[in-house]
Amino acid sequence: MAIVSSGSSAPRGPRPTPAPRLLDAAVQENEQEQERPLQREDSLRPRKLADYIGQSELKQVLGIAIEATRTREEALDHVLLYGPPGLGKTTMALVLAEELGVRCRITSAPALERPRDIVGLLVNLQPRELLFIDEIHRLTRVAEELLYPAMEDFRLDLTVGKGTTARTRTLPLAPFTLVGATTRAGSLSSPLRDRFGLIQRLEFYGLEDLQAIVQRAAGLLALELEPEAALEVARRCRGTPRIANRLLRRVRDVAAVGGHGRVGAALVQQALSLHRVDGRGLDASDRRLLELLHNGYGGGPVGLDTLAAGLGEDPVTLESVVEPFLLQQGLLQRTPRGRVITAAGVAHLREHAA
Ligand code: ADE
């Protein structure tokens, strides 16, 4: 049986009788759903707000919201987290759930292709639970329209049947919190964006915070790391904890194979050069972009699509994954006429010429 969203204009009345068969499939399928497989980075994630290093404004805002929500014994307001990948959006959703003492269901927009996928998740939520939707800018229109009344009034408006026999059913939901994450806040429709009570941007991390994150992760991995070595990883991780932890594992491998008990800065440099990560954290794709811009197009301006085609990359990945760090480092500029390499970008290429 088809489930389609009826938009947000369905009448609100007394508790409706749910459309049993309509929901059965969605509910059962959701209940049978496997737990999200444990990911490697899970073991290094902080679980409490107090253990989450950096993003001080975000922590302050969410800390106040958590405290107020606990006092009122309500569901936390819906939260939208945006910013480049790897900065801790999923981690923060899990921290929120831990602090509130509730479960967090994790999914991503591409996994919610059929309306029944999102219906199944929503009807199975218990009061005050969190639903984390990654890449929320990629929701289908139908899923998005189902979410509007769900977010606003904790109800689902479902249309059962087709044509003249179509009927609208309204189903109450438990008060829940939607945590949406996106690398592309600009791609979110404004009706969806407007339904989030808290909208927070995650920033690239500073060196000191990254050094502390690396040191903490080394402790969890039982790796003896000198402070200078942690700083060296911090310098090379593009301001991103996920990359820092990945690099740290590569350093650990080199240390283990070489029989090094305690890891110093020189070993980090040696290990990371092997992986073509330079002293500023730029990797092979970053340097290829700068080199193409400099050598192929006289420094620019060049349009995103042209650049992406020259690199054999997808323009969306280039824009949301590769470019943000280069822009933040002042190595690249976006102008109305296209991308331009900066003097610092040219200097970086010279310093790191093969
Ligand atoms: N691991 C990854 N991100 C972290 C963070 N922000 N604080 C502590 N550990 C982390």
mmCIF file of C-alpha atoms in Angstrom, residues 8-330:
data_model
loop_
_atom_site.group_PDB
_atom_site.id
_atom_site.type_symbol
_atom_site.label_atom_id
_atom_site.label_comp_id
_atom_site.label_asym_id
_atom_site.label_seq_id
_atom_site.Cartn_x
_atom_site.Cartn_y
_atom_site.Cartn_z
ATOM 1 C CA SER A 8 1.238 19.785 6.665
ATOM 2 C CA SER A 9 -2.333 20.916 6.160
ATOM 3 C CA ALA A 10 -4.254 17.836 7.360
ATOM 4 C CA PRO A 11 -6.962 18.521 9.942
ATOM 5 C CA ARG A 12 -6.059 18.041 13.607
ATOM 6 C CA GLY A 13 -8.718 16.268 15.568
ATOM 7 C CA PRO A 14 -9.239 13.603 18.198
ATOM 8 C CA ARG A 15 -6.762 10.729 18.321
ATOM 9 C CA PRO A 16 -7.195 8.899 15.021
ATOM 10 C CA THR A 17 -7.203 5.179 14.577
ATOM 11 C CA PRO A 18 -3.900 4.403 12.888
ATOM 12 C CA ALA A 19 -4.097 2.839 9.475
ATOM 13 C CA PRO A 20 -2.858 -0.569 10.646
ATOM 14 C CA ARG A 21 -1.764 -2.215 7.439
ATOM 15 C CA LEU A 22 -0.291 0.984 6.159
ATOM 16 C CA LEU A 23 1.973 1.234 9.164
ATOM 17 C CA ASP A 24 2.624 -2.434 9.759
ATOM 18 C CA ALA A 25 5.163 -2.716 7.000
ATOM 19 C CA ALA A 26 7.000 0.403 8.065
ATOM 20 C CA VAL A 27 7.029 -0.523 11.755
ATOM 21 C CA GLN A 28 8.008 -4.145 11.284
ATOM 22 C CA GLU A 29 10.722 -3.298 8.841
ATOM 23 C CA ASN A 30 12.115 -0.750 11.244
ATOM 24 C CA GLU A 31 12.025 -3.156 14.176
ATOM 25 C CA GLN A 32 13.893 -5.741 12.153
ATOM 26 C CA GLU A 33 16.517 -3.183 11.223
ATOM 27 C CA GLN A 34 20.000 -4.151 12.337
ATOM 28 C CA GLU A 35 21.816 -1.920 14.790
ATOM 29 C CA ARG A 36 24.223 0.438 13.035
ATOM 30 C CA PRO A 37 27.506 -1.508 12.776
ATOM 31 C CA LEU A 38 30.178 -0.282 15.168
ATOM 32 C CA GLN A 39 32.531 2.008 13.316
ATOM 33 C CA ARG A 40 36.244 2.250 13.975
ATOM 34 C CA GLU A 41 35.996 5.891 15.013
ATOM 35 C CA ASP A 42 33.316 5.086 17.615
ATOM 36 C CA SER A 43 35.917 3.897 20.137
ATOM 37 C CA LEU A 44 37.599 7.311 20.129
ATOM 38 C CA ARG A 45 34.455 9.450 20.358
ATOM 39 C CA PRO A 46 33.882 11.406 23.560
ATOM 40 C CA ARG A 47 30.606 10.417 25.232
ATOM 41 C CA LYS A 48 30.067 13.360 27.554
ATOM 42 C CA LEU A 49 29.994 17.083 26.828
ATOM 43 C CA ALA A 50 32.825 17.592 29.339
ATOM 44 C CA ASP A 51 35.071 15.250 27.271
ATOM 45 C CA TYR A 52 34.271 16.967 23.969
ATOM 46 C CA ILE A 53 37.257 19.178 23.179
ATOM 47 C CA GLY A 54 36.894 22.459 21.235
ATOM 48 C CA GLN A 55 33.775 24.018 19.578
ATOM 49 C CA SER A 56 33.316 26.125 22.721
ATOM 50 C CA GLU A 57 30.361 28.155 21.432
ATOM 51 C CA LEU A 58 28.527 25.018 20.317
ATOM 52 C CA LYS A 59 29.135 23.344 23.676
ATOM 53 C CA GLN A 60 27.954 26.420 25.544
ATOM 54 C CA VAL A 61 24.731 26.709 23.529
ATOM 55 C CA LEU A 62 23.933 22.996 23.723
ATOM 56 C CA GLY A 63 24.948 22.790 27.397
ATOM 57 C CA ILE A 64 22.331 25.419 28.268
ATOM 58 C CA ALA A 65 19.694 23.704 26.096
ATOM 59 C CA ILE A 66 20.408 20.324 27.739
ATOM 60 C CA GLU A 67 20.164 21.770 31.236
ATOM 61 C CA ALA A 68 16.888 23.589 30.496
ATOM 62 C CA THR A 69 15.410 20.529 28.789
ATOM 63 C CA ARG A 70 16.287 18.275 31.724
ATOM 64 C CA THR A 71 14.594 20.698 34.137
ATOM 65 C CA ARG A 72 11.442 20.919 32.026
ATOM 66 C CA GLU A 73 11.449 17.185 31.342
ATOM 67 C CA GLU A 74 10.710 17.838 27.686
ATOM 68 C CA ALA A 75 12.244 16.761 24.408
ATOM 69 C CA LEU A 76 15.197 18.904 23.351
ATOM 70 C CA ASP A 77 14.415 21.369 20.577
ATOM 71 C CA HIS A 78 15.385 20.175 17.076
ATOM 72 C CA VAL A 79 19.056 20.791 16.294
ATOM 73 C CA LEU A 80 20.716 21.455 12.935
ATOM 74 C CA LEU A 81 24.501 21.006 12.845
ATOM 75 C CA TYR A 82 26.358 22.149 9.747
ATOM 76 C CA GLY A 83 29.956 22.451 8.629
ATOM 77 C CA PRO A 84 32.684 20.526 6.816
ATOM 78 C CA PRO A 85 32.892 16.743 7.259
ATOM 79 C CA GLY A 86 34.789 15.159 10.154
ATOM 80 C CA LEU A 87 34.324 17.960 12.694
ATOM 81 C CA GLY A 88 32.107 15.982 15.078
ATOM 82 C CA LYS A 89 28.444 16.355 14.071
ATOM 83 C CA THR A 90 27.601 12.675 14.669
ATOM 84 C CA THR A 91 29.709 12.683 17.828
ATOM 85 C CA MET A 92 27.772 15.664 19.163
ATOM 86 C CA ALA A 93 24.433 13.944 18.466
ATOM 87 C CA LEU A 94 25.618 10.910 20.469
ATOM 88 C CA VAL A 95 26.853 13.198 23.267
ATOM 89 C CA LEU A 96 23.434 14.916 23.376
ATOM 90 C CA ALA A 97 21.678 11.558 23.715
ATOM 91 C CA GLU A 98 24.085 10.429 26.432
ATOM 92 C CA GLU A 99 23.629 13.665 28.379
ATOM 93 C CA LEU A 100 19.841 13.394 28.110
ATOM 94 C CA GLY A 101 19.852 9.689 28.975
ATOM 95 C CA VAL A 102 18.002 8.671 25.811
ATOM 96 C CA ARG A 103 18.658 6.548 22.728
ATOM 97 C CA CYS A 104 19.868 8.072 19.470
ATOM 98 C CA ARG A 105 18.760 6.462 16.209
ATOM 99 C CA ILE A 106 21.246 7.190 13.438
ATOM 100 C CA THR A 107 20.397 7.323 9.765
ATOM 101 C CA SER A 108 21.206 9.355 6.677
ATOM 102 C CA ALA A 109 18.967 10.946 4.082
ATOM 103 C CA PRO A 110 20.014 8.626 1.215
ATOM 104 C CA ALA A 111 18.792 5.674 3.361
ATOM 105 C CA LEU A 112 15.315 7.239 3.564
ATOM 106 C CA GLU A 113 14.429 6.907 -0.063
ATOM 107 C CA ARG A 114 10.965 5.365 0.446
ATOM 108 C CA PRO A 115 8.368 7.173 2.592
ATOM 109 C CA ARG A 116 7.981 4.023 4.704
ATOM 110 C CA ASP A 117 11.647 4.320 5.765
ATOM 111 C CA ILE A 118 11.119 7.579 7.592
ATOM 112 C CA VAL A 119 7.632 6.604 8.806
ATOM 113 C CA GLY A 120 9.097 3.444 10.370
ATOM 114 C CA LEU A 121 11.759 5.423 12.202
ATOM 115 C CA LEU A 122 9.376 8.096 13.456
ATOM 116 C CA VAL A 123 6.640 5.797 14.773
ATOM 117 C CA ASN A 124 9.188 3.714 16.671
ATOM 118 C CA LEU A 125 10.704 6.645 18.563
ATOM 119 C CA GLN A 126 10.143 6.710 22.321
ATOM 120 C CA PRO A 127 9.507 10.000 24.152
ATOM 121 C CA ARG A 128 12.514 12.364 24.082
ATOM 122 C CA GLU A 129 14.637 10.099 21.881
ATOM 123 C CA LEU A 130 16.940 11.558 19.266
ATOM 124 C CA LEU A 131 16.739 10.879 15.553
ATOM 125 C CA PHE A 132 19.976 11.810 13.792
ATOM 126 C CA ILE A 133 19.721 12.315 10.027
ATOM 127 C CA ASP A 134 23.042 12.830 8.303
ATOM 128 C CA GLU A 135 23.250 14.629 4.938
ATOM 129 C CA ILE A 136 19.803 16.012 5.652
ATOM 130 C CA HIS A 137 19.982 18.259 2.577
ATOM 131 C CA ARG A 138 19.521 15.085 0.502
ATOM 132 C CA LEU A 139 16.043 14.183 1.816
ATOM 133 C CA THR A 140 13.415 13.480 -0.815
ATOM 134 C CA ARG A 141 10.571 15.959 -1.028
ATOM 135 C CA VAL A 142 8.094 13.415 0.297
ATOM 136 C CA ALA A 143 10.297 12.594 3.311
ATOM 137 C CA GLU A 144 10.760 16.299 3.956
ATOM 138 C CA GLU A 145 7.010 16.949 3.877
ATOM 139 C CA LEU A 146 6.401 14.068 6.280
ATOM 140 C CA LEU A 147 8.893 15.678 8.620
ATOM 141 C CA TYR A 148 7.226 19.109 8.792
ATOM 142 C CA PRO A 149 4.219 18.150 10.988
ATOM 143 C CA ALA A 150 6.357 15.534 12.752
ATOM 144 C CA MET A 151 8.821 18.213 13.851
ATOM 145 C CA GLU A 152 6.267 20.886 14.566
ATOM 146 C CA ASP A 153 3.402 19.025 16.242
ATOM 147 C CA PHE A 154 4.731 15.470 16.722
ATOM 148 C CA ARG A 155 2.227 14.030 14.297
ATOM 149 C CA LEU A 156 2.359 12.185 11.003
ATOM 150 C CA ASP A 157 -0.056 13.031 8.236
ATOM 151 C CA LEU A 158 -0.448 10.066 5.938
ATOM 152 C CA THR A 159 -2.511 9.668 2.820
ATOM 153 C CA VAL A 160 -3.836 6.153 2.331
ATOM 154 C CA GLY A 161 -5.061 5.012 -1.044
ATOM 155 C CA LYS A 162 -5.243 6.875 -4.316
ATOM 156 C CA GLY A 163 -7.583 9.127 -6.263
ATOM 157 C CA THR A 164 -11.179 9.390 -5.026
ATOM 158 C CA THR A 165 -10.622 6.786 -2.278
ATOM 159 C CA ALA A 166 -7.629 8.613 -0.798
ATOM 160 C CA ARG A 167 -8.021 9.400 2.906
ATOM 161 C CA THR A 168 -5.819 11.266 5.302
ATOM 162 C CA ARG A 169 -4.803 9.660 8.558
ATOM 163 C CA THR A 170 -3.137 11.576 11.332
ATOM 164 C CA LEU A 171 -0.974 9.643 13.731
ATOM 165 C CA PRO A 172 0.429 11.061 16.950
ATOM 166 C CA LEU A 173 4.155 10.627 17.562
ATOM 167 C CA ALA A 174 6.179 10.693 20.769
ATOM 168 C CA PRO A 175 7.835 14.065 21.368
ATOM 169 C CA PHE A 176 11.298 13.580 19.898
ATOM 170 C CA THR A 177 14.331 15.581 18.825
ATOM 171 C CA LEU A 178 15.536 15.648 15.260
ATOM 172 C CA VAL A 179 19.252 16.287 14.927
ATOM 173 C CA GLY A 180 20.042 17.088 11.317
ATOM 174 C CA ALA A 181 23.583 17.273 9.953
ATOM 175 C CA THR A 182 24.766 18.749 6.692
ATOM 176 C CA THR A 183 27.905 19.932 4.956
ATOM 177 C CA ARG A 184 25.725 22.122 2.751
ATOM 178 C CA ALA A 185 23.480 24.315 4.868
ATOM 179 C CA GLY A 186 22.699 26.428 1.810
ATOM 180 C CA SER A 187 21.094 23.437 0.079
ATOM 181 C CA LEU A 188 18.478 22.974 2.816
ATOM 182 C CA SER A 189 15.007 24.214 1.935
ATOM 183 C CA SER A 190 13.947 27.121 4.122
ATOM 184 C CA PRO A 191 10.752 25.416 5.436
ATOM 185 C CA LEU A 192 12.946 22.611 6.783
ATOM 186 C CA ARG A 193 15.658 24.931 8.126
ATOM 187 C CA ASP A 194 13.045 27.089 9.873
ATOM 188 C CA ARG A 195 11.779 24.121 11.877
ATOM 189 C CA PHE A 196 15.056 23.739 13.775
ATOM 190 C CA GLY A 197 15.174 25.595 17.088
ATOM 191 C CA LEU A 198 18.962 25.417 17.325
ATOM 192 C CA ILE A 199 21.157 25.960 14.274
ATOM 193 C CA GLN A 200 24.868 25.652 14.907
ATOM 194 C CA ARG A 201 27.939 25.735 12.701
ATOM 195 C CA LEU A 202 30.943 23.563 13.525
ATOM 196 C CA GLU A 203 34.283 25.273 12.920
ATOM 197 C CA PHE A 204 37.663 23.855 12.004
ATOM 198 C CA TYR A 205 39.608 23.146 15.215
ATOM 199 C CA GLY A 206 42.611 25.157 16.399
ATOM 200 C CA LEU A 207 46.016 23.555 16.953
ATOM 201 C CA GLU A 208 45.786 23.421 20.738
ATOM 202 C CA ASP A 209 42.417 21.647 20.696
ATOM 203 C CA LEU A 210 43.641 19.218 18.043
ATOM 204 C CA GLN A 211 46.757 18.464 20.068
ATOM 205 C CA ALA A 212 44.540 17.656 23.065
ATOM 206 C CA ILE A 213 42.253 15.472 20.896
ATOM 207 C CA VAL A 214 45.269 13.565 19.538
ATOM 208 C CA GLN A 215 46.724 13.122 23.025
ATOM 209 C CA ARG A 216 43.375 11.835 24.306
ATOM 210 C CA ALA A 217 43.039 9.403 21.384
ATOM 211 C CA ALA A 218 46.634 8.182 21.880
ATOM 212 C CA GLY A 219 45.733 7.387 25.490
ATOM 213 C CA LEU A 220 42.728 5.363 24.349
ATOM 214 C CA LEU A 221 44.890 3.521 21.805
ATOM 215 C CA ALA A 222 47.557 2.851 24.470
ATOM 216 C CA LEU A 223 50.139 4.725 22.398
ATOM 217 C CA GLU A 224 52.875 6.661 24.168
ATOM 218 C CA LEU A 225 53.023 9.951 22.304
ATOM 219 C CA GLU A 226 55.262 12.912 23.139
ATOM 220 C CA PRO A 227 53.473 16.305 23.239
ATOM 221 C CA GLU A 228 55.549 17.490 20.242
ATOM 222 C CA ALA A 229 54.432 14.409 18.317
ATOM 223 C CA ALA A 230 50.766 15.141 19.107
ATOM 224 C CA LEU A 231 51.309 18.706 17.870
ATOM 225 C CA GLU A 232 52.842 17.376 14.650
ATOM 226 C CA VAL A 233 49.717 15.261 13.986
ATOM 227 C CA ALA A 234 47.575 18.294 14.875
ATOM 228 C CA ARG A 235 49.413 20.411 12.267
ATOM 229 C CA ARG A 236 48.753 17.868 9.557
ATOM 230 C CA CYS A 237 45.090 16.965 10.056
ATOM 231 C CA ARG A 238 43.376 19.845 8.212
ATOM 232 C CA GLY A 239 41.739 21.110 11.390
ATOM 233 C CA THR A 240 39.668 17.908 11.490
ATOM 234 C CA PRO A 241 39.545 15.385 14.388
ATOM 235 C CA ARG A 242 38.441 12.510 12.144
ATOM 236 C CA ILE A 243 41.585 13.001 10.034
ATOM 237 C CA ALA A 244 43.716 13.437 13.189
ATOM 238 C CA ASN A 245 42.556 10.063 14.483
ATOM 239 C CA ARG A 246 43.119 8.430 11.111
ATOM 240 C CA LEU A 247 46.670 9.817 10.890
ATOM 241 C CA LEU A 248 47.326 8.724 14.454
ATOM 242 C CA ARG A 249 46.471 5.130 13.530
ATOM 243 C CA ARG A 250 48.958 5.295 10.647
ATOM 244 C CA VAL A 251 51.614 6.623 13.036
ATOM 245 C CA ARG A 252 50.797 3.788 15.430
ATOM 246 C CA ASP A 253 51.324 1.250 12.617
ATOM 247 C CA VAL A 254 54.740 2.689 11.726
ATOM 248 C CA ALA A 255 55.710 2.778 15.419
ATOM 249 C CA ALA A 256 54.620 -0.836 15.906
ATOM 250 C CA VAL A 257 56.447 -2.133 12.822
ATOM 251 C CA GLY A 258 59.612 -0.164 13.711
ATOM 252 C CA GLY A 259 59.474 -1.312 17.332
ATOM 253 C CA HIS A 260 59.260 2.239 18.739
ATOM 254 C CA GLY A 261 57.894 2.310 22.269
ATOM 255 C CA ARG A 262 57.538 6.059 22.612
ATOM 256 C CA VAL A 263 56.590 8.170 19.594
ATOM 257 C CA GLY A 264 58.316 11.499 18.942
ATOM 258 C CA ALA A 265 57.767 14.248 16.338
ATOM 259 C CA ALA A 266 60.373 12.831 13.918
ATOM 260 C CA LEU A 267 58.548 9.517 13.699
ATOM 261 C CA VAL A 268 55.247 11.339 13.014
ATOM 262 C CA GLN A 269 56.895 13.272 10.173
ATOM 263 C CA GLN A 270 58.343 10.097 8.720
ATOM 264 C CA ALA A 271 55.055 8.186 8.987
ATOM 265 C CA LEU A 272 52.921 10.935 7.490
ATOM 266 C CA SER A 273 55.305 11.757 4.625
ATOM 267 C CA LEU A 274 54.839 8.141 3.636
ATOM 268 C CA HIS A 275 51.133 8.902 3.287
ATOM 269 C CA ARG A 276 51.886 12.085 1.295
ATOM 270 C CA VAL A 277 50.472 14.394 3.932
ATOM 271 C CA ASP A 278 52.583 17.558 3.964
ATOM 272 C CA GLY A 279 53.609 19.754 6.911
ATOM 273 C CA ARG A 280 50.449 21.815 6.669
ATOM 274 C CA GLY A 281 48.141 18.823 6.317
ATOM 275 C CA LEU A 282 47.513 19.116 2.585
ATOM 276 C CA ASP A 283 47.175 15.767 0.874
ATOM 277 C CA ALA A 284 47.606 14.725 -2.735
ATOM 278 C CA SER A 285 44.111 15.940 -3.806
ATOM 279 C CA ASP A 286 44.647 19.375 -2.265
ATOM 280 C CA ARG A 287 47.988 19.810 -4.017
ATOM 281 C CA ARG A 288 46.575 18.560 -7.321
ATOM 282 C CA LEU A 289 43.858 21.196 -7.139
ATOM 283 C CA LEU A 290 46.314 24.004 -6.387
ATOM 284 C CA GLU A 291 48.745 22.765 -9.053
ATOM 285 C CA LEU A 292 46.034 22.560 -11.735
ATOM 286 C CA LEU A 293 44.839 26.044 -10.851
ATOM 287 C CA HIS A 294 48.373 27.468 -10.888
ATOM 288 C CA ASN A 295 49.974 25.581 -13.778
ATOM 289 C CA GLY A 296 46.920 24.819 -15.898
ATOM 290 C CA TYR A 297 44.941 28.049 -15.582
ATOM 291 C CA GLY A 298 47.524 30.698 -14.682
ATOM 292 C CA GLY A 299 46.162 30.899 -11.127
ATOM 293 C CA GLY A 300 42.503 31.400 -12.139
ATOM 294 C CA PRO A 301 39.748 32.456 -12.020
ATOM 295 C CA VAL A 302 38.341 29.061 -13.041
ATOM 296 C CA GLY A 303 34.782 27.763 -12.624
ATOM 297 C CA LEU A 304 34.136 24.883 -10.207
ATOM 298 C CA ASP A 305 32.908 22.529 -12.945
ATOM 299 C CA THR A 306 35.973 23.095 -15.125
ATOM 300 C CA LEU A 307 38.255 22.480 -12.169
ATOM 301 C CA ALA A 308 36.329 19.363 -11.157
ATOM 302 C CA ALA A 309 36.451 17.980 -14.714
ATOM 303 C CA GLY A 310 40.226 18.614 -14.890
ATOM 304 C CA LEU A 311 40.729 16.729 -11.638
ATOM 305 C CA GLY A 312 38.265 13.934 -12.440
ATOM 306 C CA GLU A 313 36.367 14.825 -9.237
ATOM 307 C CA ASP A 314 32.715 15.375 -8.556
ATOM 308 C CA PRO A 315 32.048 19.161 -8.219
ATOM 309 C CA VAL A 316 29.942 18.677 -5.060
ATOM 310 C CA THR A 317 32.742 16.729 -3.325
ATOM 311 C CA LEU A 318 35.278 19.299 -4.438
ATOM 312 C CA GLU A 319 33.198 22.153 -3.090
ATOM 313 C CA SER A 320 32.107 20.612 0.213
ATOM 314 C CA VAL A 321 35.044 18.352 1.109
ATOM 315 C CA VAL A 322 38.272 19.551 -0.537
ATOM 316 C CA GLU A 323 37.848 23.322 -0.810
ATOM 317 C CA PRO A 324 36.712 24.425 2.691
ATOM 318 C CA PHE A 325 40.104 23.778 4.305
ATOM 319 C CA LEU A 326 42.020 25.450 1.454
ATOM 320 C CA LEU A 327 39.737 28.494 1.766
ATOM 321 C CA GLN A 328 40.113 28.574 5.548
ATOM 322 C CA GLN A 329 43.915 28.401 5.168
ATOM 323 C CA GLY A 330 43.869 31.319 2.718
#
